[in-house]
CSV table of C-alpha atoms and ligand atoms in Angstrom, one decimal:
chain,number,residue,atom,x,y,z
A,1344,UNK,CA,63.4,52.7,145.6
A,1345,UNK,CA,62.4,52.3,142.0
A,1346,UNK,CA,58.8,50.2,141.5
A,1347,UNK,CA,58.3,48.5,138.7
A,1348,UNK,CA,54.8,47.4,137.6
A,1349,UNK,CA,54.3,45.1,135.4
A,1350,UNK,CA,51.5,45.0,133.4
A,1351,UNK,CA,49.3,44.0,130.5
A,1352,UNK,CA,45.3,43.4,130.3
A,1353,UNK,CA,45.6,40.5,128.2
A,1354,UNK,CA,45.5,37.0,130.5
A,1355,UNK,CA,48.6,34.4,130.3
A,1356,UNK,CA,51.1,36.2,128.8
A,1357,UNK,CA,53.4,35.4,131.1
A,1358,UNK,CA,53.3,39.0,133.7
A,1359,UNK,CA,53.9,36.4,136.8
A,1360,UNK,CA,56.6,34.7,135.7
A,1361,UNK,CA,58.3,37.3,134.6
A,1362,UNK,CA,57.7,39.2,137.9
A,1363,UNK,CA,58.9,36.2,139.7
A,1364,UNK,CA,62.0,35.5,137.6
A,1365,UNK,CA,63.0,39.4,137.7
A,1366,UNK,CA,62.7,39.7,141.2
A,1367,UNK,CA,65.0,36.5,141.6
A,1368,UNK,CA,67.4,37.7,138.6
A,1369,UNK,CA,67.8,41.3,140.8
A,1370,UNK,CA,67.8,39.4,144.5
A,1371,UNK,CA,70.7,37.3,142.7
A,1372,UNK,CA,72.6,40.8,142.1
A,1373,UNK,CA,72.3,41.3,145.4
A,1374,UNK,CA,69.2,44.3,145.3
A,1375,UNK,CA,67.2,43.9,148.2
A,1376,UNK,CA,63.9,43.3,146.1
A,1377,UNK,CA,60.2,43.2,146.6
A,1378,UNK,CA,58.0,41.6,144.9
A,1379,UNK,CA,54.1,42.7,145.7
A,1380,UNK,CA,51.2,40.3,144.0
A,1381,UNK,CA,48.2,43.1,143.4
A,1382,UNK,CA,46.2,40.1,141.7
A,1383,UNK,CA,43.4,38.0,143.2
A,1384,UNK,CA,44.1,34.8,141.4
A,1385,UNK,CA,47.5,34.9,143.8
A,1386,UNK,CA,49.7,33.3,141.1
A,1387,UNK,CA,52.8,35.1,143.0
A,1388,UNK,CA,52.4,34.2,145.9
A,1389,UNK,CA,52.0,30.5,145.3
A,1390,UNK,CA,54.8,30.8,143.0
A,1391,UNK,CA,57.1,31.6,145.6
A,1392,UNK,CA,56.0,28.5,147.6
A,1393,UNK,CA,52.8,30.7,149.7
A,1394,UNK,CA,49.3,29.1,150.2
A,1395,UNK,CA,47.5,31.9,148.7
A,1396,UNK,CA,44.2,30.8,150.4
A,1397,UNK,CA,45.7,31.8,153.8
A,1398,UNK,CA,48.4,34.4,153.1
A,1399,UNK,CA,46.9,36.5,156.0
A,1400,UNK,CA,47.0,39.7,156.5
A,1401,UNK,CA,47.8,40.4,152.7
A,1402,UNK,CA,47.5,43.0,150.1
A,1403,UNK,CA,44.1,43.1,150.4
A,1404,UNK,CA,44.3,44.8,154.3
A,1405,UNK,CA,47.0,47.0,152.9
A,1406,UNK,CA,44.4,48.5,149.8
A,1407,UNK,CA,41.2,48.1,151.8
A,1408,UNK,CA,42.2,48.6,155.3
A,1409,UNK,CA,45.2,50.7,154.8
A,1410,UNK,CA,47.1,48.1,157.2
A,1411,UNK,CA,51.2,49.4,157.0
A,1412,UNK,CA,52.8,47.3,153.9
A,1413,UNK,CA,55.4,45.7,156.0
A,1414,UNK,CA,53.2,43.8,158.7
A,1415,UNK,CA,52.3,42.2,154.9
A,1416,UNK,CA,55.9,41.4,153.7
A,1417,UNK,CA,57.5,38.4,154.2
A,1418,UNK,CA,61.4,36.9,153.2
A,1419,UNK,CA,61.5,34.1,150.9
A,1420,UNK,CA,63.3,31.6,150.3
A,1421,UNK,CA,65.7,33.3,147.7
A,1422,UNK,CA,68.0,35.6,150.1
A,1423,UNK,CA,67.2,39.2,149.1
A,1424,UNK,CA,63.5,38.5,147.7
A,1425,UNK,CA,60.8,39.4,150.0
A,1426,UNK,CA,57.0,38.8,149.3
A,1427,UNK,CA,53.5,41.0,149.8
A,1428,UNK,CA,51.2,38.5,149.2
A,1429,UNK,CA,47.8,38.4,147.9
A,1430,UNK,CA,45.2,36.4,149.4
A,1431,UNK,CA,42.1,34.7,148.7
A,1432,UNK,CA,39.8,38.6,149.8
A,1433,UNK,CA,41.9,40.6,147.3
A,1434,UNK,CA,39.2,39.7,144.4
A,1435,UNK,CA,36.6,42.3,146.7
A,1436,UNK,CA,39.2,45.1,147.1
A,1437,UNK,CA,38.3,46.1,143.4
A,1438,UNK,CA,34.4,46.4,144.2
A,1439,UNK,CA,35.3,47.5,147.7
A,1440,UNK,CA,37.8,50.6,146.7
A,1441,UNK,CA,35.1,52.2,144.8
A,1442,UNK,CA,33.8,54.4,146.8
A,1443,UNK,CA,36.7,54.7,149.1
A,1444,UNK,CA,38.4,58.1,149.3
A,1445,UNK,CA,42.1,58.6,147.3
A,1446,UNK,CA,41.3,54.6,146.2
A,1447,UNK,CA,43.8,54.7,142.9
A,1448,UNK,CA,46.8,55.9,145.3
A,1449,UNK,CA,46.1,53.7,148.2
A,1450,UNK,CA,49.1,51.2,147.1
A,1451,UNK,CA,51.4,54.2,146.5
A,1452,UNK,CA,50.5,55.7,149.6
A,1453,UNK,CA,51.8,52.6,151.2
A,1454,UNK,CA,55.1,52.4,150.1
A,1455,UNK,CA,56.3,55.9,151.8
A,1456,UNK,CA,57.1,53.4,154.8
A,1457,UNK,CA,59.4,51.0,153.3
A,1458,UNK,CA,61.3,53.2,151.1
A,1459,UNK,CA,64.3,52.6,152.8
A,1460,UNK,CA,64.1,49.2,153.3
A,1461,UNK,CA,63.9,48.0,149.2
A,1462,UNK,CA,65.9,48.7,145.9
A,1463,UNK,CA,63.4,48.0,143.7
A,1464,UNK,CA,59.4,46.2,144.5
A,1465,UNK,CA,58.0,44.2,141.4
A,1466,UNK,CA,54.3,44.3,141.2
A,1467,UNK,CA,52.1,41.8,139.7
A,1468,UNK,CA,48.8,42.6,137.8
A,1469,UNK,CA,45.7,41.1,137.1
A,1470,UNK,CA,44.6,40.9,133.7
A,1471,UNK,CA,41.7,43.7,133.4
A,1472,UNK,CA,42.2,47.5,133.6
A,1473,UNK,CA,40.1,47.5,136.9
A,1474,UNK,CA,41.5,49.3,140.0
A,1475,UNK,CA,44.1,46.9,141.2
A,1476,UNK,CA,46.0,47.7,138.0
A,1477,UNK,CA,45.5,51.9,138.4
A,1478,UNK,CA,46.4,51.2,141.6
A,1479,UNK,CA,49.7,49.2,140.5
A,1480,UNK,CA,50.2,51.9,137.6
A,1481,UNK,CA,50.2,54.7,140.2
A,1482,UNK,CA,52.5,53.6,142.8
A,1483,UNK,CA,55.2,52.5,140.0
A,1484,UNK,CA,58.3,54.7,138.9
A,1485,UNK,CA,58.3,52.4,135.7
A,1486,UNK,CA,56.0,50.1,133.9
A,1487,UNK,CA,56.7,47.2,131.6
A,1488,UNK,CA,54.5,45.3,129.1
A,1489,UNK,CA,55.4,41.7,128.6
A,1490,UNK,CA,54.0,40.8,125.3
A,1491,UNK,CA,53.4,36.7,124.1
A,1492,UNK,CA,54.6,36.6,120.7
A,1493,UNK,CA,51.4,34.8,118.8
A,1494,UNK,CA,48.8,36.2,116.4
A,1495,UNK,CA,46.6,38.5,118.9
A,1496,UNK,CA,49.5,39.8,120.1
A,1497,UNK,CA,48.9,43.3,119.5
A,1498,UNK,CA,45.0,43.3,120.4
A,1499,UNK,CA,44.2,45.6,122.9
A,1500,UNK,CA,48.1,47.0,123.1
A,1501,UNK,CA,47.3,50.0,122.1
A,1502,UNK,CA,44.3,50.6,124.5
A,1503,UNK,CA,46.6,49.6,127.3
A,1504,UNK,CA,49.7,52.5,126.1
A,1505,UNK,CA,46.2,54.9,126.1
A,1506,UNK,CA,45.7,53.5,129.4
A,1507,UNK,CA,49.3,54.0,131.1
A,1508,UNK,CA,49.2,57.7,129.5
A,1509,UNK,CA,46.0,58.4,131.0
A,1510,UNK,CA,47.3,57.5,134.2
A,1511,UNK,CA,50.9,59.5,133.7
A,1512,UNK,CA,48.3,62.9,132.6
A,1513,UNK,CA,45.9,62.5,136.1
A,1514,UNK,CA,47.4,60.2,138.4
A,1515,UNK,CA,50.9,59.7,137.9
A,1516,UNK,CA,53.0,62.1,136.2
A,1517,UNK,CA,56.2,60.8,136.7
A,1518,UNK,CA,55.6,56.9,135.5
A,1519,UNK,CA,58.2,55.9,132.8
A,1520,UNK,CA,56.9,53.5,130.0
A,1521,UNK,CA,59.7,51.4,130.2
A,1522,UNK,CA,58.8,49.2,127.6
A,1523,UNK,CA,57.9,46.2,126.0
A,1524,UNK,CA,59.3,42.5,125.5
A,1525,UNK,CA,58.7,39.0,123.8
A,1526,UNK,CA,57.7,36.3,126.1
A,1527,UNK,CA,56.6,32.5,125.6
A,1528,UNK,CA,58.7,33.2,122.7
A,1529,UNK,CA,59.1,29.7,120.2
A,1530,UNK,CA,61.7,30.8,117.1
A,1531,UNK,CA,60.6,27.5,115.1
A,1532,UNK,CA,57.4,29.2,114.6
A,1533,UNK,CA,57.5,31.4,111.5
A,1534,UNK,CA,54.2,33.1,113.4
A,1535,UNK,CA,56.9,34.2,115.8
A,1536,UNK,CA,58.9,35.8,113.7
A,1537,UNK,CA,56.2,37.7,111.9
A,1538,UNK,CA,54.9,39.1,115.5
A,1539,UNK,CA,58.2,40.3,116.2
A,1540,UNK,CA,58.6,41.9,113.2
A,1541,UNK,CA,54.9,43.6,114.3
A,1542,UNK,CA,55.6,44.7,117.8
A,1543,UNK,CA,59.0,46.1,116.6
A,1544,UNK,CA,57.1,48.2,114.2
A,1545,UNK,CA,54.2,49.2,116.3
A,1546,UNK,CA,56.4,50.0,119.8
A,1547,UNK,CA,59.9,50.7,118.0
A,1548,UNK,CA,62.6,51.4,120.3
A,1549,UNK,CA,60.5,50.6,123.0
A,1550,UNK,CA,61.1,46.8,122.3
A,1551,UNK,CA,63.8,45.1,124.4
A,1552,UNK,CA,66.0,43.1,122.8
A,1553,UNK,CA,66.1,39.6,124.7
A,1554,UNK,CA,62.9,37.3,124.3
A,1555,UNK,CA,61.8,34.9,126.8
A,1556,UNK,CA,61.7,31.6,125.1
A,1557,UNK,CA,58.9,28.9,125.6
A,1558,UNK,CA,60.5,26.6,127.9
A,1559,UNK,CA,59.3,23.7,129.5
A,1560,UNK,CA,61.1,24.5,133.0
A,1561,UNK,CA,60.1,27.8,133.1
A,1562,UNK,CA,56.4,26.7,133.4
A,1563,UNK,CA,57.1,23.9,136.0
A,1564,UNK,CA,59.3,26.3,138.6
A,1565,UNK,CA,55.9,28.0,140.0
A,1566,UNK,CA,54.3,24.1,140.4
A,1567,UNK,CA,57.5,23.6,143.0
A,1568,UNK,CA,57.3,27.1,144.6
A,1569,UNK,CA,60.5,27.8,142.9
A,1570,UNK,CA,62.0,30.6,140.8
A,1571,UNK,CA,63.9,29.4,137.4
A,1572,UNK,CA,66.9,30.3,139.1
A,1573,UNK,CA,66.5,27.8,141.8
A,1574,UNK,CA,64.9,25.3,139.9
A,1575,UNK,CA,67.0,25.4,137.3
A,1576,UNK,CA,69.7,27.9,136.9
A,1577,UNK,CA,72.0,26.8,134.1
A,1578,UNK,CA,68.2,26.8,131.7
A,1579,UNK,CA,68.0,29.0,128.9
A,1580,UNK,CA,65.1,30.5,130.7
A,1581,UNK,CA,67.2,31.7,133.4
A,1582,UNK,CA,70.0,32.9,131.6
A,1583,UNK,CA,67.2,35.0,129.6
A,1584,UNK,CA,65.8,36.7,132.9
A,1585,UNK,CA,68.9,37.8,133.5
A,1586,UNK,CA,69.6,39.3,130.5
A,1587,UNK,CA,66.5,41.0,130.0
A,1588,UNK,CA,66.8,42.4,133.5
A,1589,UNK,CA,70.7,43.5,132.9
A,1590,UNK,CA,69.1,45.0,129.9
A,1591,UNK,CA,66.6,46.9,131.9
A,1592,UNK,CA,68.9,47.8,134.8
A,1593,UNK,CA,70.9,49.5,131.8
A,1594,UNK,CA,68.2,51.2,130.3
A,1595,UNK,CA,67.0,52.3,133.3
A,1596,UNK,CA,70.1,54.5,133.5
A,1597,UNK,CA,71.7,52.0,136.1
A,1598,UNK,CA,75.6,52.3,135.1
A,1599,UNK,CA,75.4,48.4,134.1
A,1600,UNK,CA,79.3,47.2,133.3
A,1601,UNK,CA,78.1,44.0,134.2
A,1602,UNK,CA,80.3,40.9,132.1
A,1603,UNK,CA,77.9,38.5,131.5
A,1604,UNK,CA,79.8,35.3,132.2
A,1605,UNK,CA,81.0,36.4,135.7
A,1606,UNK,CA,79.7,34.4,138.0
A,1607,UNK,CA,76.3,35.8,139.7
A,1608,UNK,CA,77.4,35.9,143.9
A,1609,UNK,CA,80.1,38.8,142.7
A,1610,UNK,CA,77.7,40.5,140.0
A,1611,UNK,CA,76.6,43.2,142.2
A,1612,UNK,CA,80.1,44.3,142.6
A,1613,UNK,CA,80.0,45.0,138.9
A,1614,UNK,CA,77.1,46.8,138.8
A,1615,UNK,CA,77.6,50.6,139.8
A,1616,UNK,CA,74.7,52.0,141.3
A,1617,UNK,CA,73.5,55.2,140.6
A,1618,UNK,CA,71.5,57.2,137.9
A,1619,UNK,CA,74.2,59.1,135.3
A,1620,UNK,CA,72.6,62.7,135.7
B,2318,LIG,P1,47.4,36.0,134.1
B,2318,LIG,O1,47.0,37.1,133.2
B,2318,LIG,O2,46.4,34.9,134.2
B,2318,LIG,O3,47.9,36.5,135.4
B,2318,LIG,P2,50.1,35.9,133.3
B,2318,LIG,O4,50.2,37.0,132.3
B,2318,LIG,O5,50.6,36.3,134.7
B,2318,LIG,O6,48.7,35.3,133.4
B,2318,LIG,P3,51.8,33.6,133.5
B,2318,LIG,O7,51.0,33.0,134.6
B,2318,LIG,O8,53.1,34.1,133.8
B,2318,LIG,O9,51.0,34.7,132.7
B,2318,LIG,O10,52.0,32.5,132.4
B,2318,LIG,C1,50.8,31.9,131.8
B,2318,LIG,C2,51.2,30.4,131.7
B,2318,LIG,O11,52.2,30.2,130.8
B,2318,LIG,C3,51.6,29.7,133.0
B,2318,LIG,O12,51.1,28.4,133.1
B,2318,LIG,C4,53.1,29.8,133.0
B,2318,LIG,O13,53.7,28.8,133.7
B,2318,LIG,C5,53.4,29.6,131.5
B,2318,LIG,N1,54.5,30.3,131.1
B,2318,LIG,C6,54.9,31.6,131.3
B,2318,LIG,N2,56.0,32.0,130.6
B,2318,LIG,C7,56.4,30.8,130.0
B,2318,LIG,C8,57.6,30.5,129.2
B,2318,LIG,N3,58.5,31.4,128.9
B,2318,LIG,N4,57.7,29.2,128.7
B,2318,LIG,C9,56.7,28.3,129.0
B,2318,LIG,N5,55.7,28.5,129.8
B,2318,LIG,C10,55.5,29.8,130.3
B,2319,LIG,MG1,49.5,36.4,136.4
């Protein structure tokens, strides 16, 4: 089961809709996938169709309580993609963890339960550094930094790679900095170009190739409860999630001989599973 948090302490640059787009892009491959919402404001779980204000028992009993993580999970409406939602207590789990014993590896600790069950688990973070996200950082295999390309883009970037190397040294010594990519993304700004040119510079290899453009119907699917992919799936936005995650699966080692015009019901036959040594 590889876990992939996704992550970034700057607000609105586009961590849930890239967790929700993933997570249907890899259900569509046919990986059993889930997708876990570790923040309060519940953007994932509504996004997927949930009322946040009663998704009961949620996150927040599996971090607080230590309730078992699949009395949380629930299918969605995408086959494959299965939710742990966050519900309207998870804001007090940061305030109520802190004097609770092992409280940075209480989501990790979870998962030992369920490894059989999932391929890969998404997790979406709040924007702050507080204990949800240490919490997300330590259960994950890999971490990725979605990155809006406008001028403050770099602010606090590097305090945040401090932050995931911090938690690799103490907590988590076998979490892979994946990387970073370009989201909200408009190409007829000349601002957009020069941010590009920045991250690339400041992260260097560790910038994926495909950029999430600004798109009008990626930023109504979550207002229907609907992924891209089944709002709609011929949009630049959704061929885009798929790249970046074929791009992904290959960097992650995943043997990906994936032809990118098959047609998506007979991709996972294409996709070889399996980490080359
Ligand atoms: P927060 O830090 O508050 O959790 P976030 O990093 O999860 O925010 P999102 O909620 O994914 O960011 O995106 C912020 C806003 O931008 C949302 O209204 C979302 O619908 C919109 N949005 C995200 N990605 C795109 C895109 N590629 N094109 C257009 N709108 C987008
Ligand atoms: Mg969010």
């Amino acid at each position: 089961m590889k876990i992939i948090t996704l992550a970034n302490q700057k607000g609105g640059v586009g961590k849930t809709t890239s967790v929700l787009n993933l997570g249907a892009a890899l259900a569509q491959m046919g990986f059993k996938t889930l997708i876990v919402d570790s923040d309060p404001q519940g953007n994932a779980t509504s996004g997927l169709g949930f009322d946040k204000r009663s998704f009961s028992p949620s996150i927040y009993n599996v971090l607080v309580d230590l309730l078992p993580i699949d009395k949380v999970i629930r299918p969605t409406s995408v086959p494959n993609l299965f939710l742990a939602g966050s519900g309207k207590d998870l804001a007090g789990a940061e305030v109520e963890l802190v004097p609770a014993m092992a409280r940075e590896s209480r989501l990790k600790g979870s998962f030992a339960a369920i490894k059989e069950q999932f391929e890969f688990v998404l997790i979406d973070c709040p924007p702050s550094l507080g204990l949800l996200t240490v919490n997300a950082l330590t259960a994950a295999t890999h971490v990725l930094i979605p990155i809006q390309g406008e001028y403050y883009a770099l602010e606090g970037l590097a305090q945040f790679v401090d932050t995931i190397h911090l938690v690799k040294k103490s907590l988590n010594p076998h979490l892979d900095f994946l990387g970073c990519f370009l989201t909200l993304f408009d190409s007829r700004m000349s601002l957009a170009q020069q941010v590009q040119e920045e991250v690339k510079k400041f992260m260097k290899e560790k910038l994926f190739k495909t950029i999430i453009p600004r798109s009008i119907r990626l930023a109504e699917a979550p207002g229907f409860g609907k992924t891209i992919f089944e709002h709609d799936p011929k949009s630049r936005g959704a061929q885009a999630y798929l790249d970046l995650m074929r791009e992904i699966l290959a960097h992650m080692e995943y043997l990906c001989v994936l032809d990118s015009v098959s047609g998506v019901s007979s991709e996972r036959d294409s996709v070889v599973l399996g980490e080359s040594a």
